[in-house]
Coordinates of C-alpha atoms and ligand atoms in Angstrom, one line a residue:
Chain A
M1 CA 61.7 -14.3 18.5
T2 CA 63.3 -14.5 15.0
T3 CA 61.7 -13.0 12.0
A4 CA 62.5 -16.1 10.0
A5 CA 60.3 -18.2 12.1
R6 CA 57.2 -16.2 11.1
D7 CA 55.2 -18.8 9.1
T8 CA 51.7 -17.3 9.5
T9 CA 50.8 -15.7 6.2
S10 CA 49.3 -12.2 6.5
V11 CA 46.5 -11.1 4.3
L12 CA 45.1 -7.6 3.9
I13 CA 41.6 -7.4 2.6
V14 CA 40.4 -4.1 1.2
D15 CA 36.8 -3.7 0.2
D16 CA 34.2 -1.0 0.8
E17 CA 31.5 -3.7 1.4
R18 CA 31.3 -4.9 5.0
I19 CA 29.9 -8.3 4.0
V20 CA 32.9 -9.0 1.8
R21 CA 35.4 -7.9 4.5
E22 CA 33.7 -10.1 7.1
S23 CA 33.0 -13.2 5.0
L24 CA 36.4 -13.2 3.4
G25 CA 38.1 -12.3 6.7
S26 CA 36.6 -15.2 8.6
W27 CA 37.2 -17.5 5.7
F28 CA 40.9 -16.7 5.7
R29 CA 41.1 -16.8 9.5
D30 CA 39.6 -20.3 9.4
D31 CA 42.3 -21.2 7.0
G32 CA 45.0 -20.1 9.4
Y33 CA 45.9 -16.7 7.9
D34 CA 46.6 -13.6 9.9
V35 CA 44.0 -11.2 8.5
A36 CA 43.5 -7.4 8.5
T37 CA 40.7 -5.6 6.8
A38 CA 40.3 -2.1 5.5
D39 CA 37.2 -0.3 4.1
G40 CA 39.2 1.8 1.7
G41 CA 42.5 3.0 0.2
R42 CA 43.4 5.4 3.0
M43 CA 43.0 2.8 5.8
A44 CA 44.8 0.2 3.6
L45 CA 47.8 2.4 3.1
R46 CA 48.0 3.2 6.8
L47 CA 47.9 -0.5 7.7
A48 CA 50.5 -1.4 5.0
A49 CA 52.8 1.3 6.3
E50 CA 52.6 -0.2 9.8
R51 CA 53.5 -3.7 8.9
P52 CA 54.3 -5.8 5.9
F53 CA 51.6 -8.0 4.4
D54 CA 52.3 -11.1 2.3
V55 CA 49.2 -10.7 0.2
A56 CA 46.7 -7.9 -0.3
L57 CA 43.3 -8.5 -1.9
L58 CA 41.9 -5.3 -3.3
D59 CA 38.4 -4.7 -4.6
I60 CA 38.7 -3.1 -8.0
K61 CA 35.6 -0.9 -7.5
M62 CA 35.6 1.3 -4.5
P63 CA 34.5 4.9 -4.0
G64 CA 37.3 7.4 -3.7
M65 CA 40.5 5.5 -4.4
D66 CA 39.8 2.5 -6.6
G67 CA 41.7 -0.8 -6.5
L68 CA 44.1 0.1 -9.3
D69 CA 44.9 3.5 -7.8
L70 CA 45.5 1.7 -4.5
Q71 CA 47.6 -0.9 -6.1
R72 CA 50.0 1.8 -7.5
R73 CA 50.3 3.5 -4.1
L74 CA 50.7 0.3 -2.3
A75 CA 53.6 -0.6 -4.5
G76 CA 55.4 2.5 -3.1
V77 CA 54.7 1.6 0.6
A78 CA 55.0 -2.1 0.4
P79 CA 56.6 -3.2 -2.8
D80 CA 57.0 -6.9 -1.7
T81 CA 53.3 -7.4 -1.0
A82 CA 51.6 -9.6 -3.7
V83 CA 48.5 -7.9 -4.9
I84 CA 45.4 -9.8 -6.0
I85 CA 42.6 -7.7 -7.6
M86 CA 39.0 -8.8 -6.8
T87 CA 36.6 -8.0 -9.5
A88 CA 33.0 -8.7 -10.6
Y89 CA 32.6 -10.4 -13.9
A90 CA 31.9 -7.2 -15.7
S91 CA 35.3 -5.6 -15.0
V92 CA 37.6 -8.5 -16.0
E93 CA 39.1 -6.3 -18.6
T94 CA 40.2 -3.7 -16.0
A95 CA 41.6 -6.5 -13.9
V96 CA 43.7 -7.6 -16.9
N97 CA 45.1 -4.0 -16.9
A98 CA 45.9 -4.4 -13.3
L99 CA 48.2 -7.4 -14.2
K100 CA 50.0 -5.2 -16.7
S101 CA 50.7 -2.7 -13.9
G102 CA 52.1 -5.2 -11.6
A103 CA 49.3 -7.0 -9.7
Y104 CA 50.1 -10.7 -9.1
D105 CA 46.7 -11.9 -10.3
Y106 CA 43.0 -11.2 -10.3
I107 CA 40.0 -13.3 -9.1
V108 CA 36.4 -13.0 -10.1
K109 CA 33.5 -12.7 -7.6
P110 CA 32.0 -14.9 -6.4
F111 CA 35.1 -16.9 -5.6
D112 CA 35.6 -20.5 -6.2
P113 CA 36.9 -21.5 -2.8
D114 CA 39.5 -23.9 -4.2
E115 CA 40.8 -21.3 -6.7
L116 CA 41.0 -18.6 -4.1
S117 CA 42.9 -20.9 -1.7
Q118 CA 45.4 -21.9 -4.3
L119 CA 45.8 -18.4 -5.6
V120 CA 46.7 -17.0 -2.2
R121 CA 49.1 -19.9 -1.6
R122 CA 50.8 -19.2 -4.9
A123 CA 51.0 -15.5 -4.2
T124 CA 52.5 -16.1 -0.8
E125 CA 55.1 -18.4 -2.3
H126 CA 55.9 -15.8 -5.0
R127 CA 56.3 -13.1 -2.4
R128 CA 58.5 -15.3 -0.2
L129 CA 60.9 -16.1 -3.1
R130 CA 61.1 -12.4 -3.9
V131 CA 61.9 -11.4 -0.3
E132 CA 64.4 -14.2 0.0
A133 CA 66.1 -13.2 -3.2
S134 CA 66.6 -9.6 -2.0
A135 CA 67.7 -10.8 1.5
V136 CA 70.4 -12.9 0.0
G137 CA 71.8 -9.8 -1.7
K138 CA 71.8 -8.0 1.7
E139 CA 73.8 -10.7 3.3
N140 CA 76.6 -10.4 0.9
P141 CA 79.4 -8.1 2.2
H142 CA 80.4 -7.4 -1.4
D143 CA 77.2 -5.5 -1.7
F144 CA 78.2 -3.1 1.1
I145 CA 81.9 -2.9 0.5
I146 CA 82.9 -2.3 -3.0
G147 CA 86.4 -2.5 -4.4
E148 CA 88.7 -4.5 -6.5
S149 CA 91.8 -3.1 -5.0
P150 CA 93.9 -5.5 -2.9
A151 CA 93.2 -3.3 0.2
M152 CA 89.4 -3.7 -0.2
R153 CA 89.6 -7.3 -1.2
R154 CA 91.5 -7.9 2.0
V155 CA 88.7 -6.1 4.0
V156 CA 86.0 -8.3 2.4
A157 CA 88.0 -11.5 3.0
L158 CA 88.5 -10.5 6.6
I159 CA 84.7 -9.8 7.1
E160 CA 83.9 -13.1 5.5
S161 CA 86.2 -15.0 7.7
V162 CA 85.4 -13.3 11.0
A163 CA 81.6 -12.8 10.5
P164 CA 80.5 -16.4 11.3
T165 CA 82.4 -16.4 14.6
D166 CA 81.4 -14.5 17.7
A167 CA 84.7 -12.7 17.9
T168 CA 84.6 -9.0 18.9
V169 CA 85.6 -6.8 16.0
L170 CA 87.3 -3.4 16.1
I171 CA 86.9 -1.4 12.9
Q172 CA 89.4 1.4 12.4
G173 CA 89.1 4.0 9.7
E174 CA 88.8 7.7 8.9
S175 CA 85.2 9.0 9.0
G176 CA 83.3 8.3 5.9
T177 CA 85.1 5.1 5.1
G178 CA 81.9 3.0 5.8
K179 CA 82.6 1.6 9.2
E180 CA 78.9 1.1 10.0
L181 CA 78.5 -0.7 6.6
V182 CA 81.3 -3.1 7.6
A183 CA 79.6 -3.6 10.9
K184 CA 76.3 -4.4 9.2
A185 CA 78.0 -6.7 6.7
T186 CA 79.6 -8.5 9.6
H187 CA 76.2 -8.9 11.3
A188 CA 74.5 -9.9 8.1
A189 CA 76.9 -12.7 7.3
S190 CA 76.8 -14.0 10.8
P191 CA 74.4 -16.6 12.4
R192 CA 73.0 -13.7 14.3
C193 CA 71.6 -12.1 11.2
F194 CA 67.9 -12.7 12.0
N195 CA 68.3 -11.0 15.3
P196 CA 68.6 -7.2 15.8
F197 CA 71.5 -5.1 14.7
V198 CA 71.6 -2.1 17.1
A199 CA 73.9 0.8 16.5
V200 CA 75.0 3.3 19.2
H201 CA 76.8 6.5 18.3
C202 CA 78.8 6.8 21.5
G203 CA 80.4 10.1 20.6
A204 CA 77.1 11.9 20.2
L205 CA 75.8 11.4 23.7
A206 CA 76.7 13.0 27.1
E207 CA 78.0 10.5 29.7
G208 CA 74.7 10.2 31.7
L209 CA 72.6 9.8 28.6
L210 CA 75.0 7.3 27.1
E211 CA 74.8 5.1 30.2
S212 CA 71.1 4.9 30.1
E213 CA 71.1 4.5 26.3
L214 CA 73.5 1.5 26.6
F215 CA 72.3 -0.1 29.8
G216 CA 68.7 1.1 30.2
H217 CA 67.2 2.6 33.3
E218 CA 64.5 1.9 35.8
K219 CA 61.5 4.2 36.4
G220 CA 62.6 7.2 38.4
A221 CA 66.3 6.5 38.0
F222 CA 66.9 10.2 37.3
T223 CA 64.8 13.3 36.6
G224 CA 62.8 12.7 33.5
A225 CA 63.1 8.9 33.7
S226 CA 59.3 8.4 33.5
G227 CA 59.3 4.8 32.7
R228 CA 61.5 1.7 32.6
H229 CA 63.7 1.7 29.5
K230 CA 65.5 -1.2 27.9
G231 CA 69.1 -0.3 27.0
K232 CA 70.7 -1.0 23.6
F233 CA 72.5 -4.1 25.0
E234 CA 69.1 -5.6 25.9
Q235 CA 67.6 -4.5 22.6
A236 CA 70.5 -6.3 20.8
Q237 CA 69.5 -9.6 22.5
G238 CA 70.7 -12.4 20.3
G239 CA 72.1 -10.0 17.8
T240 CA 74.9 -7.5 17.3
I241 CA 75.6 -4.2 19.1
F242 CA 77.6 -1.7 17.1
L243 CA 79.5 0.8 19.3
D244 CA 80.5 3.6 17.0
E245 CA 83.1 6.2 18.0
I246 CA 84.2 4.0 20.9
G247 CA 87.3 6.2 21.4
D248 CA 85.0 9.1 22.6
V249 CA 83.6 7.2 25.6
S250 CA 84.3 8.6 29.0
P251 CA 86.5 6.7 31.5
K252 CA 83.5 5.9 33.7
V253 CA 81.5 4.4 30.9
Q254 CA 84.6 2.5 29.7
V255 CA 84.7 0.7 33.1
E256 CA 81.1 -0.2 32.9
L257 CA 81.5 -1.4 29.3
L258 CA 84.4 -3.6 30.3
R259 CA 82.2 -5.2 33.0
V260 CA 79.4 -5.8 30.5
L261 CA 81.7 -7.3 27.9
E262 CA 83.3 -9.6 30.5
E263 CA 80.2 -10.7 32.3
K264 CA 77.6 -10.5 29.5
C265 CA 75.0 -9.0 31.7
V266 CA 73.8 -5.4 32.3
T267 CA 72.4 -3.5 35.2
R268 CA 69.9 -0.8 34.3
V269 CA 70.7 2.7 35.7
G270 CA 68.8 2.9 39.0
G271 CA 68.3 -0.8 39.2
S272 CA 70.0 -3.5 41.1
E273 CA 69.1 -6.6 39.2
D274 CA 71.5 -8.1 36.6
V275 CA 70.0 -8.9 33.2
K276 CA 71.7 -11.6 31.2
V277 CA 72.3 -10.6 27.6
D278 CA 73.6 -12.4 24.6
F279 CA 75.3 -10.1 22.1
R280 CA 78.2 -9.7 19.8
V281 CA 80.2 -6.5 19.9
V282 CA 81.5 -4.7 16.8
A283 CA 83.1 -1.4 17.7
A284 CA 84.5 1.3 15.5
T285 CA 86.8 4.3 15.9
N286 CA 88.4 7.0 13.7
R287 CA 91.0 7.7 16.4
D288 CA 94.2 5.9 17.0
L289 CA 93.3 4.1 20.2
R290 CA 97.0 3.2 20.9
E291 CA 97.7 6.8 21.1
A292 CA 94.7 7.3 23.4
I293 CA 96.0 4.6 25.6
A294 CA 99.4 6.2 25.7
S295 CA 97.9 9.6 26.7
G296 CA 95.7 7.8 29.3
T297 CA 92.3 8.6 27.8
F298 CA 91.5 5.0 26.8
R299 CA 91.7 1.9 29.0
E300 CA 94.2 -0.6 27.8
D301 CA 92.2 -3.6 29.2
L302 CA 89.1 -2.4 27.3
Y303 CA 91.2 -2.0 24.1
Y304 CA 92.3 -5.6 24.3
R305 CA 88.7 -6.8 25.0
L306 CA 87.6 -5.0 21.8
N307 CA 90.5 -5.7 19.6
V308 CA 90.2 -9.4 19.1
V309 CA 90.0 -8.9 15.3
T310 CA 90.9 -5.5 13.7
I311 CA 89.6 -4.5 10.4
D312 CA 91.4 -1.5 8.9
L313 CA 89.4 0.5 6.4
P314 CA 91.8 2.3 4.1
P315 CA 90.9 5.9 3.2
L316 CA 89.7 6.3 -0.4
R317 CA 92.8 8.1 -1.5
E318 CA 94.8 5.0 -0.7
H319 CA 92.8 2.9 -3.2
P320 CA 91.9 5.4 -5.9
G321 CA 91.7 2.5 -8.4
D322 CA 88.3 1.7 -6.8
I323 CA 86.8 5.1 -7.4
P324 CA 85.3 4.4 -10.8
L325 CA 83.7 1.1 -9.7
L326 CA 82.4 2.7 -6.4
A327 CA 81.2 5.8 -8.2
R328 CA 79.3 3.7 -10.8
H329 CA 77.8 1.5 -8.0
L330 CA 76.6 4.6 -6.1
L331 CA 75.3 6.2 -9.3
D332 CA 73.2 3.1 -10.1
R333 CA 71.8 3.0 -6.6
C334 CA 71.1 6.7 -6.5
C335 CA 69.3 6.8 -9.9
H336 CA 67.2 3.8 -8.8
A337 CA 66.4 5.5 -5.4
M338 CA 65.4 8.8 -7.0
G339 CA 63.4 7.1 -9.7
K340 CA 65.7 8.5 -12.5
P341 CA 66.6 6.6 -15.6
P342 CA 70.1 5.0 -15.5
M343 CA 72.9 7.6 -15.9
R344 CA 76.6 7.5 -16.6
F345 CA 79.6 9.8 -16.0
S346 CA 81.2 11.7 -18.8
A347 CA 84.9 10.9 -19.3
E348 CA 85.9 14.3 -17.8
A349 CA 83.6 13.9 -14.8
L350 CA 85.0 10.4 -14.1
D351 CA 88.5 11.8 -14.4
A352 CA 87.8 14.6 -11.9
L353 CA 86.4 12.0 -9.5
K354 CA 89.5 9.9 -9.9
R355 CA 91.8 12.9 -9.2
H356 CA 90.1 14.2 -6.1
D357 CA 91.7 13.0 -2.8
W358 CA 88.3 12.5 -1.0
P359 CA 89.1 13.6 2.6
G360 CA 85.5 12.7 3.5
N361 CA 86.0 9.3 1.8
V362 CA 83.1 7.2 0.5
R363 CA 80.5 9.3 2.2
E364 CA 81.9 12.4 0.4
L365 CA 81.9 10.5 -2.9
Q366 CA 78.3 9.5 -2.3
N367 CA 77.3 13.1 -1.7
A368 CA 79.0 14.2 -4.9
V369 CA 77.3 11.4 -6.9
E370 CA 73.9 12.4 -5.4
R371 CA 74.4 16.0 -6.4
G372 CA 75.4 14.8 -9.9
V373 CA 72.2 12.8 -10.2
V374 CA 70.0 15.8 -9.1
L375 CA 71.7 18.3 -11.4
G376 CA 72.8 16.2 -14.3
A377 CA 70.6 15.8 -17.4
P378 CA 70.1 12.2 -18.2
P379 CA 71.8 10.2 -19.5
E380 CA 75.1 11.9 -18.6
I381 CA 76.6 13.5 -15.5
T382 CA 79.3 16.0 -16.7
R383 CA 82.1 17.7 -14.8
A384 CA 79.9 20.8 -14.3
D385 CA 77.4 18.7 -12.3
L386 CA 80.0 17.8 -9.7
P387 CA 80.6 19.9 -6.6
R388 CA 83.0 22.8 -7.2
Y389 CA 85.5 21.6 -4.6
V390 CA 85.8 18.2 -6.3
V391 CA 86.6 19.7 -9.6
D392 CA 88.9 22.3 -8.1
R393 CA 90.8 20.1 -5.8
A394 CA 91.1 17.4 -8.4
V395 CA 94.5 18.8 -9.1
R396 CA 96.8 17.2 -6.5
P397 CA 99.4 19.2 -4.7
M398 CA 102.3 19.8 -7.0
P399 CA 105.3 17.5 -6.3
H400 CA 108.5 19.4 -5.6
T401 CA 111.1 17.4 -7.4
L402 CA 111.1 15.2 -10.5
A403 CA 111.7 12.2 -8.3
D404 CA 108.5 13.1 -6.3
L405 CA 106.6 13.3 -9.5
E406 CA 107.9 10.0 -10.7
R407 CA 107.1 8.3 -7.4
A408 CA 103.6 9.7 -7.3
H409 CA 103.0 8.5 -10.9
V410 CA 104.3 5.0 -10.2
V411 CA 102.1 4.8 -7.1
R412 CA 99.1 5.8 -9.1
V413 CA 99.6 3.3 -11.9
L414 CA 100.3 0.5 -9.4
E415 CA 97.1 1.3 -7.5
E416 CA 95.0 1.5 -10.6
S417 CA 96.2 -1.8 -11.8
G418 CA 95.8 -3.4 -8.4
W419 CA 99.5 -3.8 -8.1
N420 CA 99.6 -5.9 -11.2
M421 CA 103.4 -5.5 -12.0
S422 CA 103.3 -6.6 -15.7
Q423 CA 100.4 -4.4 -16.5
S424 CA 101.9 -1.4 -14.6
A425 CA 105.2 -1.9 -16.3
R426 CA 103.5 -1.9 -19.7
I427 CA 101.6 1.3 -18.9
L428 CA 104.8 3.0 -17.6
G429 CA 106.7 1.9 -20.7
I430 CA 109.4 0.1 -18.7
D431 CA 110.2 -3.5 -18.1
R432 CA 109.2 -5.4 -15.0
G433 CA 112.7 -5.5 -13.6
T434 CA 113.0 -1.7 -13.7
L435 CA 109.6 -1.4 -12.1
Y436 CA 110.7 -3.7 -9.2
A437 CA 113.8 -1.6 -8.8
K438 CA 111.7 1.6 -8.6
V439 CA 109.3 0.1 -6.1
K440 CA 112.2 -0.8 -3.9
R441 CA 113.9 2.5 -4.3
F442 CA 110.8 4.5 -3.5
G443 CA 110.1 2.2 -0.5
L444 CA 106.6 1.3 -1.9
E445 CA 104.7 -1.5 -0.3
R446 CA 101.9 -3.4 -1.7
P447 CA 98.9 -2.9 0.6
G448 CA 97.9 -6.1 2.4
N449 CA 101.3 -7.6 2.1
E450 CA 102.3 -7.2 5.7
R451 CA 100.6 -10.5 6.7
Chain B
M1 CA 34.5 -20.1 22.2
S2 CA 37.0 -21.1 24.9
A3 CA 37.9 -24.6 25.9
D4 CA 37.8 -23.6 29.5
D5 CA 34.2 -22.8 29.2
P6 CA 32.6 -25.9 27.8
P7 CA 28.9 -25.9 26.8
G8 CA 28.4 -29.3 28.4
P9 CA 29.2 -32.6 26.8
L10 CA 27.9 -33.3 23.3
R11 CA 25.1 -35.9 23.8
A12 CA 23.6 -36.2 20.3
I13 CA 23.6 -35.1 16.7
E14 CA 20.2 -34.3 15.3
I15 CA 19.9 -34.3 11.6
V16 CA 17.6 -31.9 9.9
A17 CA 16.6 -32.7 6.4
L18 CA 16.5 -29.6 4.3
G19 CA 14.1 -29.9 1.3
D20 CA 13.7 -33.1 -0.6
L21 CA 15.9 -35.9 0.5
D22 CA 15.8 -39.6 -0.4
A23 CA 14.7 -41.5 2.7
E24 CA 17.1 -44.3 2.1
I25 CA 20.0 -42.0 1.8
L26 CA 19.0 -40.2 5.0
D27 CA 18.7 -43.6 6.8
A28 CA 22.1 -44.7 5.6
L29 CA 23.6 -41.4 6.6
V30 CA 22.2 -41.6 10.1
R31 CA 23.6 -45.1 10.6
G32 CA 26.9 -44.3 9.1
L33 CA 27.5 -41.2 11.1
S34 CA 26.4 -42.9 14.3
R35 CA 29.1 -45.5 13.7
R36 CA 31.7 -42.8 13.0
V37 CA 31.0 -40.5 16.0
G38 CA 30.7 -41.6 19.6
V39 CA 27.3 -40.2 20.2
P40 CA 23.8 -41.1 19.0
C41 CA 22.7 -39.6 15.7
R42 CA 19.0 -39.3 14.8
H43 CA 16.8 -37.8 12.1
A44 CA 15.1 -35.1 14.1
A45 CA 13.2 -32.8 11.7
D46 CA 12.5 -31.7 8.1
I47 CA 12.4 -28.2 6.8
P48 CA 10.3 -28.0 3.6
R49 CA 11.8 -26.8 0.4
D50 CA 9.9 -23.6 0.3
A51 CA 11.1 -22.4 3.7
L52 CA 14.7 -22.6 2.7
P53 CA 16.7 -19.3 2.1
R54 CA 18.1 -19.1 -1.4
L55 CA 20.6 -16.9 -3.1
A56 CA 19.2 -14.3 -5.5
G57 CA 19.8 -15.1 -9.1
R58 CA 21.5 -18.4 -8.3
S59 CA 19.9 -21.9 -7.9
Q60 CA 21.6 -22.4 -4.6
L61 CA 20.7 -22.3 -0.9
D62 CA 22.3 -19.5 1.0
A63 CA 24.6 -21.4 3.4
D64 CA 24.9 -18.7 6.0
A65 CA 21.2 -18.0 6.0
V66 CA 20.6 -21.7 6.5
L67 CA 22.9 -21.6 9.5
S68 CA 20.9 -18.6 10.9
L69 CA 17.7 -20.6 10.4
L70 CA 19.1 -23.6 12.3
A71 CA 20.3 -21.3 15.1
V72 CA 16.7 -20.5 16.0
Y73 CA 15.4 -24.0 15.4
P74 CA 14.5 -26.0 18.5
A75 CA 17.0 -28.7 19.5
T76 CA 17.4 -31.1 22.4
E77 CA 19.7 -30.0 25.2
G78 CA 23.2 -31.1 24.5
A79 CA 22.5 -31.8 20.8
I80 CA 24.0 -30.3 17.7
L81 CA 21.8 -29.6 14.6
L82 CA 23.2 -30.9 11.4
G83 CA 21.4 -29.7 8.3
V84 CA 21.7 -32.0 5.3
T85 CA 20.5 -31.1 1.8
A86 CA 20.6 -32.5 -1.7
E87 CA 20.7 -28.9 -3.1
D88 CA 23.8 -26.9 -3.8
L89 CA 25.1 -24.6 -1.1
G90 CA 26.3 -21.2 -2.0
H91 CA 27.3 -17.9 -0.5
P92 CA 27.2 -14.3 -1.8
L93 CA 31.0 -14.2 -2.1
F94 CA 31.8 -17.9 -2.8
T95 CA 30.6 -20.1 -5.7
F96 CA 29.8 -23.0 -3.4
F97 CA 30.6 -24.8 -0.2
F98 CA 30.5 -28.6 0.5
G99 CA 29.5 -27.7 4.0
R100 CA 29.4 -24.7 6.4
A101 CA 29.5 -24.5 10.2
R102 CA 29.5 -21.9 13.0
M103 CA 31.9 -22.4 15.9
G104 CA 29.8 -23.4 18.9
G105 CA 26.7 -23.5 16.7
D106 CA 25.3 -25.8 14.0
A107 CA 26.4 -27.0 10.6
V108 CA 25.0 -27.7 7.1
V109 CA 26.3 -30.2 4.5
S110 CA 25.3 -30.5 0.9
L111 CA 25.3 -33.8 -1.0
H112 CA 25.0 -32.0 -4.3
R113 CA 28.7 -32.1 -5.3
L114 CA 29.6 -35.2 -3.4
D115 CA 28.1 -37.7 -5.9
P116 CA 30.5 -38.7 -8.6
A117 CA 27.6 -38.1 -11.0
Y118 CA 28.0 -34.4 -10.5
Y119 CA 31.4 -34.7 -12.2
G120 CA 30.1 -36.8 -15.1
L121 CA 31.3 -40.0 -13.5
P122 CA 29.1 -43.1 -12.8
A123 CA 26.8 -42.3 -9.9
S124 CA 27.8 -44.0 -6.6
R125 CA 25.7 -43.8 -3.5
N126 CA 28.4 -45.4 -1.5
V127 CA 31.0 -42.9 -2.5
M128 CA 28.6 -40.0 -1.9
L129 CA 27.8 -41.4 1.6
R130 CA 31.4 -41.9 2.5
R131 CA 32.2 -38.3 1.5
T132 CA 29.2 -36.9 3.2
I133 CA 30.1 -38.5 6.5
L134 CA 33.7 -37.2 6.2
E135 CA 32.4 -33.8 5.4
C136 CA 30.1 -33.9 8.4
V137 CA 33.0 -34.8 10.7
H138 CA 35.0 -31.9 9.2
E139 CA 32.1 -29.5 10.0
L140 CA 31.7 -30.9 13.5
G141 CA 35.4 -30.1 14.0
H142 CA 34.6 -26.4 13.1
I143 CA 31.7 -26.4 15.6
A144 CA 34.2 -27.7 18.2
G145 CA 36.3 -24.6 17.5
L146 CA 38.9 -26.0 15.0
R147 CA 40.2 -24.1 12.1
H148 CA 41.6 -25.5 8.9
C149 CA 44.7 -27.5 9.2
R150 CA 47.6 -27.7 6.8
D151 CA 48.2 -31.4 7.4
Y152 CA 47.0 -33.5 4.5
R153 CA 46.6 -36.4 6.8
C154 CA 44.1 -34.4 8.8
I155 CA 40.3 -34.2 8.2
M156 CA 40.4 -30.5 9.1
R157 CA 42.3 -29.8 5.9
F158 CA 40.4 -27.4 3.7
S159 CA 38.7 -28.9 0.7
G160 CA 37.4 -26.8 -2.2
D161 CA 37.8 -29.8 -4.4
V162 CA 36.1 -33.2 -4.0
D163 CA 39.4 -34.9 -4.5
V164 CA 40.7 -33.4 -1.3
I165 CA 37.9 -35.0 0.6
D166 CA 38.9 -38.3 -0.8
L167 CA 42.6 -37.8 -0.3
R168 CA 42.9 -36.1 3.1
G169 CA 42.9 -38.2 6.3
R170 CA 39.8 -39.6 7.9
G171 CA 40.6 -38.4 11.4
F172 CA 42.1 -35.5 13.3
C173 CA 45.8 -35.0 13.4
E174 CA 47.4 -34.9 16.8
A175 CA 47.6 -31.1 16.9
C176 CA 43.9 -30.8 16.1
A177 CA 42.9 -33.6 18.4
T178 CA 44.5 -31.9 21.3
H179 CA 42.5 -28.7 20.5
L180 CA 39.2 -30.5 20.6
P181 CA 37.3 -29.4 23.7
R182 CA 36.7 -32.2 26.1
A183 CA 33.0 -31.9 25.6
M184 CA 33.4 -33.0 22.1
R185 CA 36.6 -35.1 22.1
H186 CA 34.8 -38.3 23.1
A187 CA 32.4 -37.9 20.2
L188 CA 34.8 -37.0 17.4
H189 CA 38.1 -38.5 18.4
A190 CA 37.5 -42.0 19.6
Ligands
ZN1 ZN1 36.2 -26.4 6.7
ZN2 ZN1 44.8 -31.1 11.8

């Protein structure tokens, strides 16, 4: 059931000679490996795209796409697969080139059985360590939620403390603040991390569709229900279900959800049988659910079911001090994903990013960064490479009075220093006592202080 | 081969001498193997040197071709044919095998690399015989449908190195033993 329990090593053998595929295939099968064979590069790439292999053995000399060609293409489809190049004695030099371009090792035909067996075991171990190393990174909420500001640190601390429990989590935040990332981080840091994470965007579906999406349906439950369908709750068996835009769910589905959350079992649409399911719920909303309760569009009992722990994601404009760090992180990731050399922001570009108020939050920032990477000439992204509206709107609305201006400036300095009073006082050119007085006079509150 | 569909109980192991083989060694092997397995073991036939399939360009017998030869060789009902040779066993894709078997079929074992003399150590007939018998039981396990086992204490652990034959267990681990078909369990797992 869990992916972690998979201990059979999978081997892909690619050779144009049938005898090689058959002999090697049966030899590995006898040794307890899960074996697939391909007669050439095309078939190999198709197989590798379908499922991950721990180890691939590629014949160096094949008509059409040769082993080295295939190795390069395979690296794109399945970068974690350890590649071993099979070669005849005459082409050892080419095999050495394969090592330079990233193959794990090469082996000369005919194979010494002991050498082959040990080589594949080492390659498997190598791949396992690599996959584990990257999985560890994925499990770290810091990798998803970036920020040094007190507000973001509080979010990370909250995720870390709530993730290992089975508590229902309600994430509140404007759109683009990364609610799904927080949900994923919560799942990844939980004991359920090896089981599915299933996301449902409740607001995007009509009532009937949402019901069958969530709870599944039996064959013939409604027109077009051609077969039995497992709902998202069943798909999330053992894992986490993420209900995004929960505030948009209709009253009827709210009642059904409440029952599922209370009884931990679902009834498929058109079915009568109850199916027991084990899941953890993480819900998210960009609406004020208390307001929705007051206006009668959201059930109070469902709200209290969902709201065991609330994580409030602040809009980006409330922690502008995190913008440079976030922007740099997004930039590194984007350059890597697009295969571009590492880039940086010019001072003016970074300044424009810092001044913009980001109504679309992190998602908007990400779009701006991607645009910069596409348009910018390495190694620098300049102001001109950023979207017009970012550059134009970077000038904040003009404060009306001198006091407004002073207040805005104090807030900005405090945010950028992470509410470090000494540092802020130094930047503002005043002593700490004066700063405390101003904070009090302007009614400023350090975010995260309310607890 | 499925365990629900047994080929009838294993009644005997018939040894076929492939090429030149010292008569004393053959005798000792028949006696030793008889003691190790629970069924009678006998020297049944000889296939002369010239009739043996060889690998082109290599001074080795072609292990798979030898198995094909044994497959059409007459055997007593309920008996398994076990080819034994003093020559080296090879394969087009592998440098050598100590032994080779087909599930539900026959097996072949080579003495060539089992004598310490092959590794430049003092020759020892006893060591060679002990290893040969162990290797025969391993191949019989394959005939019975077993694959290689990760357990070092199990005789079904793969050996590409003579040290492994000496180090791994002499019998089947529990997991492998339970997978032995009933028709062969009495013979292999006393
Ligand atoms: Zn074996
Ligand atoms: Zn075993």
